[in-house]
CSV table of C-alpha atoms and ligand atoms in Angstrom, one decimal:
chain,number,residue,atom,x,y,z
A,1,UNK,CA,2.7,10.2,93.1
A,2,UNK,CA,3.3,6.8,94.5
A,3,UNK,CA,5.5,3.8,93.6
A,4,UNK,CA,3.9,0.4,93.4
A,5,UNK,CA,4.5,-2.1,96.2
A,6,UNK,CA,4.8,-4.8,93.6
A,7,UNK,CA,7.5,-2.9,91.6
A,8,UNK,CA,10.3,-4.9,93.3
A,9,UNK,CA,8.6,-8.2,92.4
A,10,UNK,CA,8.5,-7.1,88.7
A,11,UNK,CA,12.2,-6.7,88.8
A,12,UNK,CA,12.4,-10.4,89.3
A,13,UNK,CA,9.5,-11.0,86.9
A,14,UNK,CA,11.5,-9.5,84.0
A,15,UNK,CA,14.1,-12.2,84.2
A,16,UNK,CA,14.2,-14.3,81.0
A,17,UNK,CA,13.1,-17.5,82.6
A,18,UNK,CA,9.8,-15.9,83.7
A,19,UNK,CA,7.0,-15.9,81.1
A,20,UNK,CA,5.7,-12.4,81.5
A,21,UNK,CA,2.0,-11.9,80.7
A,22,UNK,CA,2.4,-8.7,82.6
A,23,UNK,CA,3.9,-6.0,80.4
A,24,UNK,CA,2.0,-4.2,77.6
A,25,UNK,CA,5.0,-3.8,75.3
A,26,UNK,CA,4.3,-3.9,71.6
A,27,UNK,CA,6.3,-6.5,69.7
A,28,UNK,CA,8.4,-4.0,67.8
A,29,UNK,CA,10.8,-6.8,66.6
A,30,UNK,CA,8.2,-7.4,64.0
A,31,UNK,CA,9.1,-4.2,62.2
A,32,UNK,CA,11.4,-4.4,59.2
A,33,UNK,CA,14.5,-2.9,60.8
A,34,UNK,CA,16.2,-2.5,57.4
A,35,UNK,CA,13.3,-0.4,56.2
A,36,UNK,CA,13.3,1.6,59.4
A,37,UNK,CA,17.1,2.2,59.1
A,38,UNK,CA,16.6,3.4,55.5
A,39,UNK,CA,13.8,5.7,56.6
A,40,UNK,CA,16.0,7.2,59.3
A,41,UNK,CA,19.0,7.6,57.1
A,42,UNK,CA,17.1,9.2,54.3
A,43,UNK,CA,15.5,11.6,56.8
A,44,UNK,CA,18.9,12.6,58.2
A,45,UNK,CA,20.5,13.0,54.8
A,46,UNK,CA,17.6,15.0,53.3
A,47,UNK,CA,16.1,16.9,56.3
A,48,UNK,CA,18.7,16.4,59.1
A,49,UNK,CA,18.9,20.1,60.0
A,50,UNK,CA,15.2,20.2,60.6
A,51,UNK,CA,14.9,16.8,62.3
A,52,UNK,CA,17.7,17.7,64.8
A,53,UNK,CA,16.3,21.1,65.5
A,54,UNK,CA,13.6,22.4,67.9
A,55,UNK,CA,10.2,22.5,66.3
A,56,UNK,CA,6.7,23.8,66.7
A,57,UNK,CA,4.9,23.3,70.1
A,58,UNK,CA,1.9,22.0,68.3
A,59,UNK,CA,3.9,19.5,66.2
A,60,UNK,CA,5.0,19.2,62.6
A,61,UNK,CA,2.4,20.4,60.2
A,62,UNK,CA,3.2,17.7,57.6
A,63,UNK,CA,2.8,15.0,60.2
A,64,UNK,CA,-0.5,16.5,61.4
A,65,UNK,CA,-1.8,16.2,57.9
A,66,UNK,CA,-0.7,12.5,57.7
A,67,UNK,CA,-2.4,11.9,61.1
A,68,UNK,CA,-5.7,12.9,59.4
A,69,UNK,CA,-5.2,10.1,56.9
A,70,UNK,CA,-4.5,7.6,59.7
A,71,UNK,CA,-7.6,8.7,61.7
A,72,UNK,CA,-9.8,8.4,58.6
A,73,UNK,CA,-9.6,4.6,59.3
A,74,UNK,CA,-11.5,5.2,62.5
A,75,UNK,CA,-13.8,7.7,60.8
A,76,UNK,CA,-12.4,10.7,62.6
A,77,UNK,CA,-12.3,13.9,60.5
A,78,UNK,CA,-10.6,17.1,61.6
A,79,UNK,CA,-8.4,19.9,60.4
A,80,UNK,CA,-4.6,19.7,60.8
A,81,UNK,CA,-4.9,22.7,63.1
A,82,UNK,CA,-7.1,20.8,65.5
A,83,UNK,CA,-4.2,18.3,66.2
A,84,UNK,CA,-1.6,18.6,68.9
A,85,UNK,CA,1.3,16.2,68.5
A,86,UNK,CA,2.5,14.9,71.9
A,87,UNK,CA,5.2,12.7,73.4
A,88,UNK,CA,3.1,9.6,73.3
A,89,UNK,CA,-0.6,9.8,74.1
A,90,UNK,CA,0.4,9.5,77.7
A,91,UNK,CA,1.5,13.2,77.5
A,92,UNK,CA,-1.8,14.1,75.9
A,93,UNK,CA,-3.6,12.6,78.9
A,94,UNK,CA,-1.4,14.7,81.2
A,95,UNK,CA,-2.0,17.9,79.2
A,96,UNK,CA,-5.8,17.5,79.0
A,97,UNK,CA,-6.0,16.8,82.7
A,98,UNK,CA,-3.7,19.7,83.5
A,99,UNK,CA,-5.8,22.1,81.4
A,100,UNK,CA,-9.3,20.9,82.6
A,101,UNK,CA,-9.0,19.6,86.1
A,102,UNK,CA,-8.6,21.3,89.4
A,103,UNK,CA,-7.9,19.4,92.6
A,104,UNK,CA,-11.1,17.6,93.8
A,105,UNK,CA,-12.7,17.6,90.3
A,106,UNK,CA,-14.4,14.3,89.5
A,107,UNK,CA,-13.2,12.1,86.7
A,108,UNK,CA,-15.4,9.2,85.7
A,109,UNK,CA,-13.4,6.1,84.4
A,110,UNK,CA,-14.2,2.6,83.6
A,111,UNK,CA,-14.0,-0.2,86.2
A,112,UNK,CA,-11.2,-1.2,85.6
A,113,UNK,CA,-9.2,1.5,83.8
A,114,UNK,CA,-5.8,2.2,82.3
A,115,UNK,CA,-3.2,2.4,85.0
A,116,UNK,CA,-1.3,5.2,83.4
A,117,UNK,CA,-4.4,7.4,83.2
A,118,UNK,CA,-5.2,6.7,86.9
A,119,UNK,CA,-1.7,7.9,87.7
A,120,UNK,CA,-2.3,11.1,85.9
A,121,UNK,CA,-5.7,11.8,87.5
A,122,UNK,CA,-4.2,11.1,90.9
A,123,UNK,CA,-1.2,13.3,90.3
A,124,UNK,CA,-3.6,16.2,89.6
A,125,UNK,CA,-5.6,15.3,92.7
A,126,UNK,CA,-8.8,14.4,90.9
A,127,UNK,CA,-11.4,12.3,92.5
A,128,UNK,CA,-11.7,9.2,90.4
A,129,UNK,CA,-15.0,7.4,90.3
A,130,UNK,CA,-15.2,4.0,88.6
A,131,UNK,CA,-18.2,3.1,86.4
A,132,UNK,CA,-19.2,-0.5,85.8
A,133,UNK,CA,-18.4,-2.3,82.5
A,134,UNK,CA,-19.9,-5.3,80.9
A,135,UNK,CA,-19.0,-7.4,77.9
A,136,UNK,CA,-19.5,-4.4,75.7
A,137,UNK,CA,-17.4,-2.0,77.7
A,138,UNK,CA,-18.7,1.0,79.7
A,139,UNK,CA,-22.2,0.4,80.8
A,140,UNK,CA,-24.5,3.4,79.9
A,141,UNK,CA,-27.0,2.7,82.7
A,142,UNK,CA,-24.2,2.7,85.2
A,143,UNK,CA,-22.8,5.9,83.6
A,144,UNK,CA,-26.2,7.6,83.9
A,145,UNK,CA,-26.5,6.4,87.5
A,146,UNK,CA,-23.0,7.8,88.4
A,147,UNK,CA,-23.9,11.2,86.8
A,148,UNK,CA,-27.3,11.2,88.6
A,149,UNK,CA,-25.8,10.3,92.0
A,150,UNK,CA,-23.3,13.2,91.6
A,151,UNK,CA,-26.2,15.5,90.6
A,152,UNK,CA,-28.1,14.5,93.7
A,153,UNK,CA,-25.1,15.7,95.7
A,154,UNK,CA,-25.0,19.0,93.8
A,155,UNK,CA,-21.9,17.8,91.9
A,156,UNK,CA,-20.9,17.3,88.4
A,157,UNK,CA,-18.1,15.3,86.8
A,158,UNK,CA,-15.5,17.3,84.9
A,159,UNK,CA,-14.6,14.5,82.5
A,160,UNK,CA,-15.4,11.0,81.4
A,161,UNK,CA,-12.3,9.0,80.4
A,162,UNK,CA,-13.0,6.0,78.2
A,163,UNK,CA,-11.1,3.5,76.0
A,164,UNK,CA,-13.8,2.3,73.6
A,165,UNK,CA,-11.8,-0.1,71.5
A,166,UNK,CA,-9.9,-3.2,72.7
A,167,UNK,CA,-9.8,-1.9,76.3
A,168,UNK,CA,-6.7,-1.8,78.5
A,169,UNK,CA,-7.0,-3.8,80.7
A,170,UNK,CA,-10.5,-5.3,80.2
A,171,UNK,CA,-10.1,-6.5,76.5
A,172,UNK,CA,-13.6,-5.5,75.6
A,173,UNK,CA,-15.0,-3.1,72.9
A,174,UNK,CA,-18.0,-0.8,72.7
A,175,UNK,CA,-20.4,-1.5,69.8
A,176,UNK,CA,-21.5,1.6,67.8
A,177,UNK,CA,-25.0,2.0,69.3
A,178,UNK,CA,-23.4,2.0,72.7
A,179,UNK,CA,-20.8,4.6,71.7
A,180,UNK,CA,-23.6,6.9,70.5
A,181,UNK,CA,-25.5,6.3,73.8
A,182,UNK,CA,-22.5,7.0,76.0
A,183,UNK,CA,-21.8,10.2,74.0
A,184,UNK,CA,-25.4,11.4,74.3
A,185,UNK,CA,-25.3,10.8,78.1
A,186,UNK,CA,-22.0,12.8,78.4
A,187,UNK,CA,-23.3,15.6,76.2
A,188,UNK,CA,-26.6,15.9,78.1
A,189,UNK,CA,-24.7,16.1,81.3
A,190,UNK,CA,-22.2,18.6,80.0
A,191,UNK,CA,-19.3,16.2,80.8
A,192,UNK,CA,-16.2,16.3,78.6
A,193,UNK,CA,-15.6,12.9,77.0
A,194,UNK,CA,-11.9,12.0,76.7
A,195,UNK,CA,-11.6,9.2,74.2
A,196,UNK,CA,-8.4,7.2,74.4
A,197,UNK,CA,-7.8,5.1,71.3
A,198,UNK,CA,-4.3,3.7,71.0
A,199,UNK,CA,-5.5,0.2,69.9
A,200,UNK,CA,-8.3,1.2,67.4
A,201,UNK,CA,-6.4,0.0,64.3
A,202,UNK,CA,-5.4,-3.3,65.9
A,203,UNK,CA,-8.7,-5.2,65.6
A,204,UNK,CA,-8.6,-8.9,64.5
A,205,UNK,CA,-11.7,-9.0,62.4
A,206,UNK,CA,-13.4,-6.6,60.0
A,207,UNK,CA,-13.0,-2.8,59.8
A,208,UNK,CA,-11.5,-0.8,62.7
A,209,UNK,CA,-14.3,0.4,65.0
A,210,UNK,CA,-15.4,4.0,64.2
A,211,UNK,CA,-14.3,6.3,67.1
A,212,UNK,CA,-16.8,7.9,69.4
A,213,UNK,CA,-15.7,11.2,68.0
A,214,UNK,CA,-16.9,10.1,64.6
A,215,UNK,CA,-20.5,10.2,66.0
A,216,UNK,CA,-20.2,13.9,67.0
A,217,UNK,CA,-17.3,16.2,67.7
A,218,UNK,CA,-19.0,18.2,70.3
A,219,UNK,CA,-17.5,17.7,73.8
A,220,UNK,CA,-15.0,15.0,72.7
A,221,UNK,CA,-11.3,15.1,72.8
A,222,UNK,CA,-9.7,12.2,70.9
A,223,UNK,CA,-6.3,10.7,71.7
A,224,UNK,CA,-4.3,8.6,69.2
A,225,UNK,CA,-0.8,7.1,69.2
A,226,UNK,CA,1.7,5.5,66.9
A,227,UNK,CA,3.1,3.4,69.8
A,228,UNK,CA,1.2,0.3,69.0
A,229,UNK,CA,0.8,0.7,65.2
A,230,UNK,CA,4.4,1.7,64.5
A,231,UNK,CA,6.9,2.0,67.3
A,232,UNK,CA,6.4,2.9,71.0
A,233,UNK,CA,10.0,4.0,71.4
A,234,UNK,CA,9.5,7.0,69.1
A,235,UNK,CA,7.0,8.4,71.6
A,236,UNK,CA,4.6,10.1,69.2
A,237,UNK,CA,0.9,10.5,70.0
A,238,UNK,CA,-1.6,13.2,69.5
A,239,UNK,CA,-4.8,14.9,70.7
A,240,UNK,CA,-7.6,16.2,68.5
A,241,UNK,CA,-9.5,19.0,70.2
A,242,UNK,CA,-11.7,22.0,69.4
A,243,UNK,CA,-9.8,25.2,68.6
A,244,UNK,CA,-10.0,26.9,72.0
A,245,UNK,CA,-8.9,23.8,73.8
A,246,UNK,CA,-6.2,23.0,71.4
A,247,UNK,CA,-4.6,26.4,72.0
A,248,UNK,CA,-4.5,25.7,75.8
A,249,UNK,CA,-3.0,22.2,75.2
A,250,UNK,CA,-0.2,23.8,73.1
A,251,UNK,CA,0.6,26.3,75.9
A,252,UNK,CA,0.7,23.5,78.4
A,253,UNK,CA,2.8,21.3,76.1
A,254,UNK,CA,5.3,24.2,75.5
A,255,UNK,CA,5.7,24.7,79.3
A,256,UNK,CA,6.3,21.0,79.7
A,257,UNK,CA,8.7,20.1,76.8
A,258,UNK,CA,8.9,23.2,74.5
A,259,UNK,CA,8.0,21.0,71.6
A,260,UNK,CA,7.7,17.3,70.8
A,261,UNK,CA,10.8,15.6,69.3
A,262,UNK,CA,11.2,16.7,65.7
A,263,UNK,CA,13.4,13.7,65.1
A,264,UNK,CA,10.7,11.3,66.2
A,265,UNK,CA,7.9,13.1,64.4
A,266,UNK,CA,9.8,13.3,61.1
A,267,UNK,CA,10.8,9.7,61.4
A,268,UNK,CA,7.1,8.7,61.6
A,269,UNK,CA,6.3,11.2,58.9
A,270,UNK,CA,8.9,9.8,56.6
A,271,UNK,CA,7.8,6.3,57.4
A,272,UNK,CA,4.2,7.1,56.6
A,273,UNK,CA,5.2,8.8,53.4
A,274,UNK,CA,7.5,6.1,52.0
A,275,UNK,CA,6.7,2.7,53.6
A,276,UNK,CA,3.6,0.5,53.3
A,277,UNK,CA,2.3,1.4,56.7
A,278,UNK,CA,-1.1,-0.2,56.3
A,279,UNK,CA,0.6,-3.4,55.4
A,280,UNK,CA,2.7,-3.1,58.5
A,281,UNK,CA,-0.3,-2.6,60.7
A,282,UNK,CA,-2.0,-5.6,59.1
A,283,UNK,CA,1.0,-7.8,59.9
A,284,UNK,CA,0.9,-6.5,63.5
A,285,UNK,CA,-2.8,-7.5,63.6
A,286,UNK,CA,-2.0,-11.0,62.4
A,287,UNK,CA,0.8,-11.4,64.8
A,288,UNK,CA,-1.4,-10.3,67.8
A,289,UNK,CA,-4.3,-12.4,66.7
A,290,UNK,CA,-2.2,-15.5,66.6
A,291,UNK,CA,-1.0,-14.7,70.2
A,292,UNK,CA,-4.6,-13.9,71.3
A,293,UNK,CA,-5.6,-17.3,70.0
A,294,UNK,CA,-2.7,-19.1,71.8
A,295,UNK,CA,-3.8,-17.4,75.0
A,296,UNK,CA,-7.5,-18.2,74.7
A,297,UNK,CA,-7.0,-21.8,73.5
A,298,UNK,CA,-4.7,-22.6,76.4
A,299,UNK,CA,-6.9,-20.8,79.0
A,300,UNK,CA,-9.8,-22.9,77.7
A,301,UNK,CA,-7.8,-26.1,78.0
A,302,UNK,CA,-6.0,-25.5,81.2
A,303,UNK,CA,-7.8,-23.2,83.6
A,304,UNK,CA,-9.7,-24.8,86.5
A,305,UNK,CA,-13.5,-24.5,86.5
A,306,UNK,CA,-14.9,-21.2,87.8
A,307,UNK,CA,-12.1,-19.2,86.2
A,308,UNK,CA,-13.4,-16.7,83.5
A,309,UNK,CA,-11.8,-14.3,81.1
A,310,UNK,CA,-12.7,-11.8,78.4
A,311,UNK,CA,-12.3,-12.6,74.6
A,312,UNK,CA,-10.6,-9.6,73.1
A,313,UNK,CA,-11.4,-8.8,69.5
A,314,UNK,CA,-8.2,-6.7,69.2
A,315,UNK,CA,-5.5,-5.1,71.2
A,316,UNK,CA,-3.2,-6.7,73.7
A,317,UNK,CA,-5.2,-7.8,76.8
A,318,UNK,CA,-7.6,-10.3,78.4
A,319,UNK,CA,-9.1,-9.7,81.9
A,320,UNK,CA,-9.2,-12.9,84.0
A,321,UNK,CA,-11.4,-13.5,87.0
A,322,UNK,CA,-10.2,-16.1,89.6
A,323,UNK,CA,-12.5,-18.7,91.1
A,324,UNK,CA,-13.6,-18.9,94.7
A,325,UNK,CA,-12.5,-15.6,96.0
A,326,UNK,CA,-8.8,-16.2,95.3
A,327,UNK,CA,-6.7,-13.0,95.4
A,328,UNK,CA,-4.5,-12.3,92.4
A,329,UNK,CA,-2.2,-9.9,94.2
A,330,UNK,CA,-1.6,-12.2,97.2
A,331,UNK,CA,-1.0,-15.0,94.6
A,332,UNK,CA,1.6,-13.1,92.6
A,333,UNK,CA,4.7,-14.1,94.6
A,334,UNK,CA,3.8,-17.8,94.1
A,335,UNK,CA,3.2,-17.2,90.4
A,336,UNK,CA,6.6,-15.5,90.0
A,337,UNK,CA,8.2,-18.5,91.9
A,338,UNK,CA,6.5,-20.7,89.3
A,339,UNK,CA,8.1,-18.4,86.6
A,340,UNK,CA,5.0,-16.7,85.3
A,341,UNK,CA,3.9,-13.0,85.8
A,342,UNK,CA,0.7,-11.0,85.3
A,343,UNK,CA,-0.6,-7.7,86.6
A,344,UNK,CA,-3.0,-8.0,89.6
A,345,UNK,CA,-6.4,-6.4,89.0
A,346,UNK,CA,-6.0,-4.0,92.0
A,347,UNK,CA,-3.6,-1.8,89.9
A,348,UNK,CA,-6.5,-0.8,87.6
A,349,UNK,CA,-8.7,0.6,90.3
A,350,UNK,CA,-8.2,3.5,92.7
A,351,UNK,CA,-10.6,2.0,95.3
A,352,UNK,CA,-9.0,-1.4,96.2
A,353,UNK,CA,-11.3,-3.4,93.9
A,354,UNK,CA,-9.9,-6.0,91.5
A,355,UNK,CA,-8.5,-8.6,94.0
A,356,UNK,CA,-10.0,-11.5,92.1
A,357,UNK,CA,-8.8,-10.2,88.7
A,358,UNK,CA,-5.6,-10.1,86.7
A,359,UNK,CA,-4.6,-8.6,83.4
A,360,UNK,CA,-3.0,-11.0,80.9
A,361,UNK,CA,-1.1,-9.5,78.0
A,362,UNK,CA,-0.4,-11.6,75.0
A,363,UNK,CA,1.4,-8.9,72.9
A,364,UNK,CA,5.0,-9.7,73.7
A,365,UNK,CA,5.7,-13.4,74.3
A,366,UNK,CA,5.8,-15.9,71.4
A,367,UNK,CA,2.7,-18.2,71.2
A,368,UNK,CA,4.6,-21.2,72.7
A,369,UNK,CA,5.7,-19.1,75.6
A,370,UNK,CA,2.2,-17.9,76.1
A,371,UNK,CA,1.0,-21.5,76.3
A,372,UNK,CA,3.7,-22.4,78.7
A,373,UNK,CA,2.9,-19.3,80.8
A,374,UNK,CA,-0.8,-20.3,81.0
A,375,UNK,CA,0.2,-23.8,82.0
A,376,UNK,CA,2.3,-22.5,84.8
A,377,UNK,CA,-0.4,-20.1,85.9
A,378,UNK,CA,-3.1,-22.8,85.8
A,379,UNK,CA,-0.8,-24.9,88.1
A,380,UNK,CA,-0.5,-22.0,90.6
A,381,UNK,CA,-4.3,-21.4,90.7
A,382,UNK,CA,-5.0,-25.1,91.1
A,383,UNK,CA,-2.4,-25.2,94.0
A,384,UNK,CA,-4.2,-22.3,95.7
A,385,UNK,CA,-7.6,-24.0,95.2
A,386,UNK,CA,-6.2,-27.2,96.8
A,387,UNK,CA,-4.9,-25.3,99.8
A,388,UNK,CA,-8.2,-23.5,100.2
A,389,UNK,CA,-10.1,-26.8,100.0
A,390,UNK,CA,-7.8,-28.5,102.6
A,391,UNK,CA,-7.4,-25.8,105.1
A,392,UNK,CA,-10.4,-23.6,104.4
A,393,UNK,CA,-8.0,-20.9,103.5
A,394,UNK,CA,-5.6,-20.4,100.6
A,395,UNK,CA,-2.5,-18.3,100.9
A,396,UNK,CA,-4.0,-16.2,98.1
A,397,UNK,CA,-7.5,-15.9,99.5
A,398,UNK,CA,-8.8,-12.4,99.6
A,399,UNK,CA,-8.1,-10.8,102.9
A,400,UNK,CA,-9.1,-7.2,103.7
A,401,UNK,CA,-5.8,-6.4,105.3
A,402,UNK,CA,-6.2,-2.7,104.7
A,403,UNK,CA,-2.8,-2.6,103.1
A,404,UNK,CA,-4.3,-1.2,99.9
A,405,UNK,CA,-4.4,2.5,100.3
A,406,UNK,CA,-6.2,3.9,97.3
A,407,UNK,CA,-3.9,3.9,94.3
A,408,UNK,CA,-1.0,2.2,96.0
A,409,UNK,CA,-1.1,-0.6,93.5
A,410,UNK,CA,-0.1,1.1,90.3
A,411,UNK,CA,2.5,-1.1,88.5
A,412,UNK,CA,5.8,0.3,87.3
A,413,UNK,CA,5.6,2.4,84.2
A,414,UNK,CA,7.2,-0.3,82.0
A,415,UNK,CA,4.2,-2.5,82.7
A,416,UNK,CA,1.6,-0.1,81.2
B,1,PMP,N1,-3.7,4.8,76.7
B,1,PMP,C1,-3.8,3.5,76.9
B,1,PMP,C2,-5.1,2.9,77.0
B,1,PMP,C3,-2.6,2.7,76.8
B,1,PMP,O1,-2.7,1.4,77.0
B,1,PMP,C4,-1.4,3.3,76.7
B,1,PMP,C5,0.0,2.6,76.6
B,1,PMP,N2,0.0,1.3,77.2
B,1,PMP,C6,-1.3,4.7,76.5
B,1,PMP,C7,-2.5,5.4,76.6
B,1,PMP,C8,0.0,5.5,76.4
B,1,PMP,O2,0.6,5.2,75.2
B,1,PMP,P1,1.7,6.1,74.5
B,1,PMP,O3,2.1,7.2,75.4
B,1,PMP,O4,2.8,5.1,74.2
B,1,PMP,O5,1.1,6.6,73.3
């Protein structure tokens, strides 16, 4: 496990005068805190002795039944017994990797991929191989190529980790035919597909995308979370897995934490049972769509030519590509001096790629702050381009200094 070299910089970046487009924190202030307080006080009055006690390693059975209802919105059907409740889906990622992967096992991930998952795969000494994406997410041709290249070496990937909806950090979404294609490739190759879906209900238009697991259950473990749809601080997520796998996940969970927090689980359970949670998710969607629009409109107005970015249809992130070989990581100190922060693209790769990229999060700052952040960022990029035009080199031009040992760029946990 390694700390990030940019961790110290983010201590500065979290000062209030800095517009942070870096962190992926849900805007939980949008919750009705009076309703939340009522929920918690009712829970403690009526079921306090259960809420404050140890519970089952697999998670509360009532909550597992309610999770089925939530997952119906992404067309996943299961039995409550197939669900393991975890301390956020981050823990589910850890458990699945612990159960399936030995040191040296190959895990296929998107290029780029979620920094917290890369950290888990590295902690279990997996070999991570990035597979190219396009505007529709993971590219099936590139996936087949990666699998074939491994086969030619007499090797096989253990797992394919994918975020099909509203990707972190790329901001793209797989269409349904593509999901079916990716699943068919993984099944043919006998590669376990780990589907991570914390943002699936946070689409800005139409129905939530049906999960990959809705196409076929065989060989798919599905991960869900209440972090973005209700509250990240409660730390409640889950995994849906076939019976034999589920048993192992529970054993692994018990050895890590005995049981997930009963208090958190029953708070979520009470909330789902008594509050208009679909309305709450709808208001989150509207809030994030307004922020997404503020980001995209100001990028359109202010970014110098040659800068490109993805157009997210949901979730929290857009992935920006800098013009003329500028290096987002080298540029970050200047950006922070100009009072704007982002996460450099290198953090989302294990192989030193991503220098010309950055992740921009629009989930947390108010729309006006987002516009101001983009204005500052555009100024920094323009400054770098001027230096490059005048001196033939910008302070933030990509240099292969060799300082990027694989995986040394993972941002601090609070930026995930
Ligand atoms: N997967 C992805 C893709 C995420 O973006 C996150 C949080 N940022 C997680 C998993 C973990 O979420 P949690 O543990 O809060 O459920």
